Short mmCIF file of C-alpha atoms in Angstrom, two decimals:
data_model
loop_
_atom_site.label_atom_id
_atom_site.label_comp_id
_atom_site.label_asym_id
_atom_site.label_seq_id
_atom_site.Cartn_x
_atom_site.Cartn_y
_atom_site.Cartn_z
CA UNK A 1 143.17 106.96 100.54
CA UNK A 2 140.62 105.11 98.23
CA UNK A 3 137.17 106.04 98.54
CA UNK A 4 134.82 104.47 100.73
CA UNK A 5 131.90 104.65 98.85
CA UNK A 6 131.19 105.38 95.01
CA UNK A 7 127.65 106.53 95.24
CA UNK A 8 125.80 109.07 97.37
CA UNK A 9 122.37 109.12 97.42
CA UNK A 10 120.31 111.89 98.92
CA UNK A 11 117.31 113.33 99.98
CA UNK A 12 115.79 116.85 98.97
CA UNK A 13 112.81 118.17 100.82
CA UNK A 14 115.04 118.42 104.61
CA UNK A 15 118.45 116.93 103.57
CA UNK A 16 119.53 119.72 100.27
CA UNK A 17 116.55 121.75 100.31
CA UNK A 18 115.29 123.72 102.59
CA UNK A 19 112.01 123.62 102.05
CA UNK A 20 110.72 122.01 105.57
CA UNK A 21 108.68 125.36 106.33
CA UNK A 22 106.44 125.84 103.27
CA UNK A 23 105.41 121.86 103.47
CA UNK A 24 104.30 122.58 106.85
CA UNK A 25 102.40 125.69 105.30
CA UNK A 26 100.85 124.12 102.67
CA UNK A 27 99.87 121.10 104.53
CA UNK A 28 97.90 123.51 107.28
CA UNK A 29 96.46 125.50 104.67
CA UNK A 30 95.25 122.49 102.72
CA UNK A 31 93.63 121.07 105.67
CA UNK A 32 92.18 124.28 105.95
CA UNK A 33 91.11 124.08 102.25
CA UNK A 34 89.27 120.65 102.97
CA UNK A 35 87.58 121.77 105.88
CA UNK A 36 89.95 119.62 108.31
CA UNK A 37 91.55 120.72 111.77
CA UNK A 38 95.19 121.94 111.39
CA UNK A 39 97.90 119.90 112.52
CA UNK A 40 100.91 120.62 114.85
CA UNK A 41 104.47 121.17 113.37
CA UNK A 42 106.33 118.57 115.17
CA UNK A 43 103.39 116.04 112.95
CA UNK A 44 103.68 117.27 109.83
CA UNK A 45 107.92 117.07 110.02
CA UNK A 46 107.02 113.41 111.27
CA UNK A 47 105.74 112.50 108.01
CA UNK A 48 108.46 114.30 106.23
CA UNK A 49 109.76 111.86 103.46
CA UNK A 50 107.01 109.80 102.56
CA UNK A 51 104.62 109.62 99.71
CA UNK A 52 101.85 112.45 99.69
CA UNK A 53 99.44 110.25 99.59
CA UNK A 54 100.67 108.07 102.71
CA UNK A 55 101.37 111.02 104.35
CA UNK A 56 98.00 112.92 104.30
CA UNK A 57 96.96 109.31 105.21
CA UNK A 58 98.73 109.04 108.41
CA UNK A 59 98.07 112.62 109.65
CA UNK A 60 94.06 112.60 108.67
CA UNK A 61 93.55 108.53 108.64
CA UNK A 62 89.67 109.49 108.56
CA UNK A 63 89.69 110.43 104.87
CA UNK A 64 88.83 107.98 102.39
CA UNK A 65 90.29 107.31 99.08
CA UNK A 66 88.49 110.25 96.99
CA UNK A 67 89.29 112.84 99.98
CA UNK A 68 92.95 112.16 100.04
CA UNK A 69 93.49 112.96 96.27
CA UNK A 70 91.15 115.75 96.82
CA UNK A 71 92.98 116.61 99.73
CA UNK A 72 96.04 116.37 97.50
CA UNK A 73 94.86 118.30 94.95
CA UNK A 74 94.74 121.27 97.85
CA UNK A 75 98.40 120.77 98.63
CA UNK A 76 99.71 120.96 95.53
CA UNK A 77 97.97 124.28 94.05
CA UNK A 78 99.26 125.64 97.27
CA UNK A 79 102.44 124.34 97.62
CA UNK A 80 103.18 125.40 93.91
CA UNK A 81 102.02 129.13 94.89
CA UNK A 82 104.23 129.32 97.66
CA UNK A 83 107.06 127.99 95.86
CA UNK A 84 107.26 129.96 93.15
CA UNK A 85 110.90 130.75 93.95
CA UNK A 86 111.99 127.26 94.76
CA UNK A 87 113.05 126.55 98.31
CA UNK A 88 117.15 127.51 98.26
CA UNK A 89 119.77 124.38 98.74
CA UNK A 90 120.78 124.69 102.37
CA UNK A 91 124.34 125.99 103.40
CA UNK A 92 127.73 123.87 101.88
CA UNK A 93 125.18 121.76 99.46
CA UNK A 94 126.47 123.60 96.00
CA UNK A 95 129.94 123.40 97.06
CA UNK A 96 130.02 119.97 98.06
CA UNK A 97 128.36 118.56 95.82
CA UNK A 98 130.82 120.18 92.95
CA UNK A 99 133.29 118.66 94.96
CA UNK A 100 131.86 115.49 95.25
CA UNK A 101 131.91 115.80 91.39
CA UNK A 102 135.43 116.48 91.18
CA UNK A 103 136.45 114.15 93.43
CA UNK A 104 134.71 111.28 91.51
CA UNK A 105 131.69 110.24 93.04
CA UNK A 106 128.53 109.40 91.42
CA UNK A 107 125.19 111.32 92.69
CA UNK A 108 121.54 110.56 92.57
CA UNK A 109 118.03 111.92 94.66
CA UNK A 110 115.49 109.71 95.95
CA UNK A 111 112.84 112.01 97.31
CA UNK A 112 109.57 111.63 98.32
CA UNK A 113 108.38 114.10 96.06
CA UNK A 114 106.84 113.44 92.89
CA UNK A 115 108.61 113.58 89.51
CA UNK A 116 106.97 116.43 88.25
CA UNK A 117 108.01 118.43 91.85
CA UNK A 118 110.92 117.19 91.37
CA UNK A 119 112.05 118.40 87.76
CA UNK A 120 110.45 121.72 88.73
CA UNK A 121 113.10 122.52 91.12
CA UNK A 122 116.07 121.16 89.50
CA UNK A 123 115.38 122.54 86.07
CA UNK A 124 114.90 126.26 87.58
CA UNK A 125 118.16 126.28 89.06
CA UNK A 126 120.12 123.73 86.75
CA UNK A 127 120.57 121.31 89.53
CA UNK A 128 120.07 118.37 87.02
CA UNK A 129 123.45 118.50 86.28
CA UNK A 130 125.07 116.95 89.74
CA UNK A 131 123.01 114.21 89.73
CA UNK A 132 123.61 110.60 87.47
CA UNK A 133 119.69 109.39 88.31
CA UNK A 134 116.93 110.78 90.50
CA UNK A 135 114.02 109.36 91.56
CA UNK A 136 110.75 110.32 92.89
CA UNK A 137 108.14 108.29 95.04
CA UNK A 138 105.49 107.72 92.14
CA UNK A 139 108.27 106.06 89.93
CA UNK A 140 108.53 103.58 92.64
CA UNK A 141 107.52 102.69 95.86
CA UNK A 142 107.47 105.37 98.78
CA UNK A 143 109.66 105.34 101.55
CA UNK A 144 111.27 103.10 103.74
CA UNK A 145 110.25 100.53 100.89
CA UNK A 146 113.70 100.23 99.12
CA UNK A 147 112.30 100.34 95.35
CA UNK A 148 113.84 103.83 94.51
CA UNK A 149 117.45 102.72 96.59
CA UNK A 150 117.54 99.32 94.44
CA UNK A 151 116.58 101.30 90.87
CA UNK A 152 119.55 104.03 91.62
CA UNK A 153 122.23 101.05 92.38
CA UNK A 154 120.66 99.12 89.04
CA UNK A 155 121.37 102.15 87.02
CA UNK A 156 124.72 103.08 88.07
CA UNK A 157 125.97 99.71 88.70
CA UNK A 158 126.99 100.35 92.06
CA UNK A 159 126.55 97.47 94.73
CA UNK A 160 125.10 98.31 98.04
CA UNK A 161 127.80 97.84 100.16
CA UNK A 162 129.23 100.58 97.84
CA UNK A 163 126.19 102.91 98.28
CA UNK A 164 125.57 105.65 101.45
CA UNK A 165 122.05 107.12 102.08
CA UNK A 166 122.26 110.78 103.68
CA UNK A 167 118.68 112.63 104.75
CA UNK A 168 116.85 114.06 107.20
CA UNK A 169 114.06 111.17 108.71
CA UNK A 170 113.69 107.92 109.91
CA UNK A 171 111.94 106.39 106.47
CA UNK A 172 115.33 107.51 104.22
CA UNK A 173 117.32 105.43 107.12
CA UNK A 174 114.71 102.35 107.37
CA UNK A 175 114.71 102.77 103.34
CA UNK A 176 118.88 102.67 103.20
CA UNK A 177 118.69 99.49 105.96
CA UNK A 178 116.24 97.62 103.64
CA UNK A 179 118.23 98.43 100.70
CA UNK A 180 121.45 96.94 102.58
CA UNK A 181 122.72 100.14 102.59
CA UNK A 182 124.73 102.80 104.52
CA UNK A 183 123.45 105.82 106.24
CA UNK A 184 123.92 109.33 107.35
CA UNK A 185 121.83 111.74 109.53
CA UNK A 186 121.30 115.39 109.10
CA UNK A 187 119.96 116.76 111.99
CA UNK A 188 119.23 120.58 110.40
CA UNK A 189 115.86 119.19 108.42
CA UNK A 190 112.85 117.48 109.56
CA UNK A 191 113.88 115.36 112.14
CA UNK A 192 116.48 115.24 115.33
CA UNK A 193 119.47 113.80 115.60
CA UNK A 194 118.57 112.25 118.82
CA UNK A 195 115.77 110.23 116.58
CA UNK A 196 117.50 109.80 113.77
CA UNK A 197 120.12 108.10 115.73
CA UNK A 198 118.44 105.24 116.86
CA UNK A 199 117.74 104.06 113.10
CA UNK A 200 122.48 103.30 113.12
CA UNK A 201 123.86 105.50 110.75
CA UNK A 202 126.91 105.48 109.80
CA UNK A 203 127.56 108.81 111.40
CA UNK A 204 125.45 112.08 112.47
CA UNK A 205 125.63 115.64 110.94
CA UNK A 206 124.38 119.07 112.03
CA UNK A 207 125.77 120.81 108.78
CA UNK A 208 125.93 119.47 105.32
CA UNK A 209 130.01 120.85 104.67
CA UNK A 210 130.59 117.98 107.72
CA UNK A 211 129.56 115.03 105.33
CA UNK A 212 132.27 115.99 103.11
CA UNK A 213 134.79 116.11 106.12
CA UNK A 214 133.69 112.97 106.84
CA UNK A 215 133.65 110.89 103.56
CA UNK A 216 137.55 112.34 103.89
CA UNK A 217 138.47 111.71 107.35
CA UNK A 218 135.90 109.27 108.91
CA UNK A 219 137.86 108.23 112.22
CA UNK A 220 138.08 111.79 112.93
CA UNK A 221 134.80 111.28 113.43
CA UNK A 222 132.32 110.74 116.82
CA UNK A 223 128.48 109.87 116.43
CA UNK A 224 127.82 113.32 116.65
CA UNK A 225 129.05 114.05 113.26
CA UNK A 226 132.02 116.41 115.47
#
């Protein structure tokens, strides 16, 4: 059976890393740092995905201009001593994506992290080497804005229709829709399934090994990714 799509695109912080916890950390801790009130889990996973800036925007929309980078400032330093170790690829990512390999697709990232974050992690590990293109919110426009999506098909030459967007929050799914693109939900990263669902991806996953299934076996397949 030919393949469905030639290019998967993914998301890191939620979708192949997990790395959910210490952004919640460091985002509490920075807020501490600035002298700000601390904000609830179930926020901070809500803004999961976009730009740093954008997102200390939308959960302190107080702060002007100089505070946020300040404010940013904080997050990284922190973020950067918890991670010292970077956050480990959830369960089934390594193996899939060497199969994915195998089996001929073409891979790329687009993450809401910054390049520099971004390198970090996959140079420590020697993740670089799945992926045909990555790219991170400051080399384009954040999330759902479909700058990064467009870029990825430009480089590998891969029309949208061709394309499939897998992550873990609404902006990778609004970002996919505006692209013209495909989706999958993971429902083991930032956000639920239940929320995720109402954005019409293609299908709905609870562990990463089932997107594999799926790109194989698709009718076999309910909206619950079972």
């Amino acid at each position: 059976m030919s393949k469905r799509y030639d290019l998967l695109i993914f998301d890191w912080d939620g979708t192949l890393a997990d790395s959910v916890g210490r952004i919640v950390e460091a985002m509490n801790q920075a807020a501490e740092r600035a002298g700000e009130a601390s904000c609830s889990e179930e926020a901070i996973k809500g803004i999961i995905g976009l730009a740093l800036d954008e997102a200390i925007s939308v959960l302190y929309p107080h702060l002007a201009v100089a505070q946020v980078q300040a404010f940013r400032q904080h997050y990284a330093e922190i973020y950067m001593a918890l991670d010292q170790q970077p956050s480990p690829l959830f369960e089934g990512v390594v193996e899939s994506l060497e199969a994915f390999r195998a089996e001929g697709y073409r891979l790329a990232v687009a993450t809401g992290k910054a390049r520099r974050g971004l390198d970090r992690v996959l140079e420590v590990h020697g993740w670089e080497r799945y992926f045909d293109i990555t790219r991170g919110a400051d080399e384009a426009r954040g999330k759902p804005h479909p700058l990064m999506l467009e870029q990825i098909l430009a480089h590998c030459q891969v029309e949208p229709g061709r394309a499939l967007m897998v992550g873990d929050s609404v902006f990778d799914l609004q970002m996919a829709s505006n692209a013209g693109m495909h989706s999958v939900a993971v429902g083991y990263g930032a956000m639920s399934l239940q929320a995720l669902a109402e954005f019409g991806p293609q299908v709905c996953i609870d562990h990463f090994s089932q997107l594999r299934e799926w790109l194989a076996a698709p009718v076999q397949f309910n909206s619950q990714g079972r």
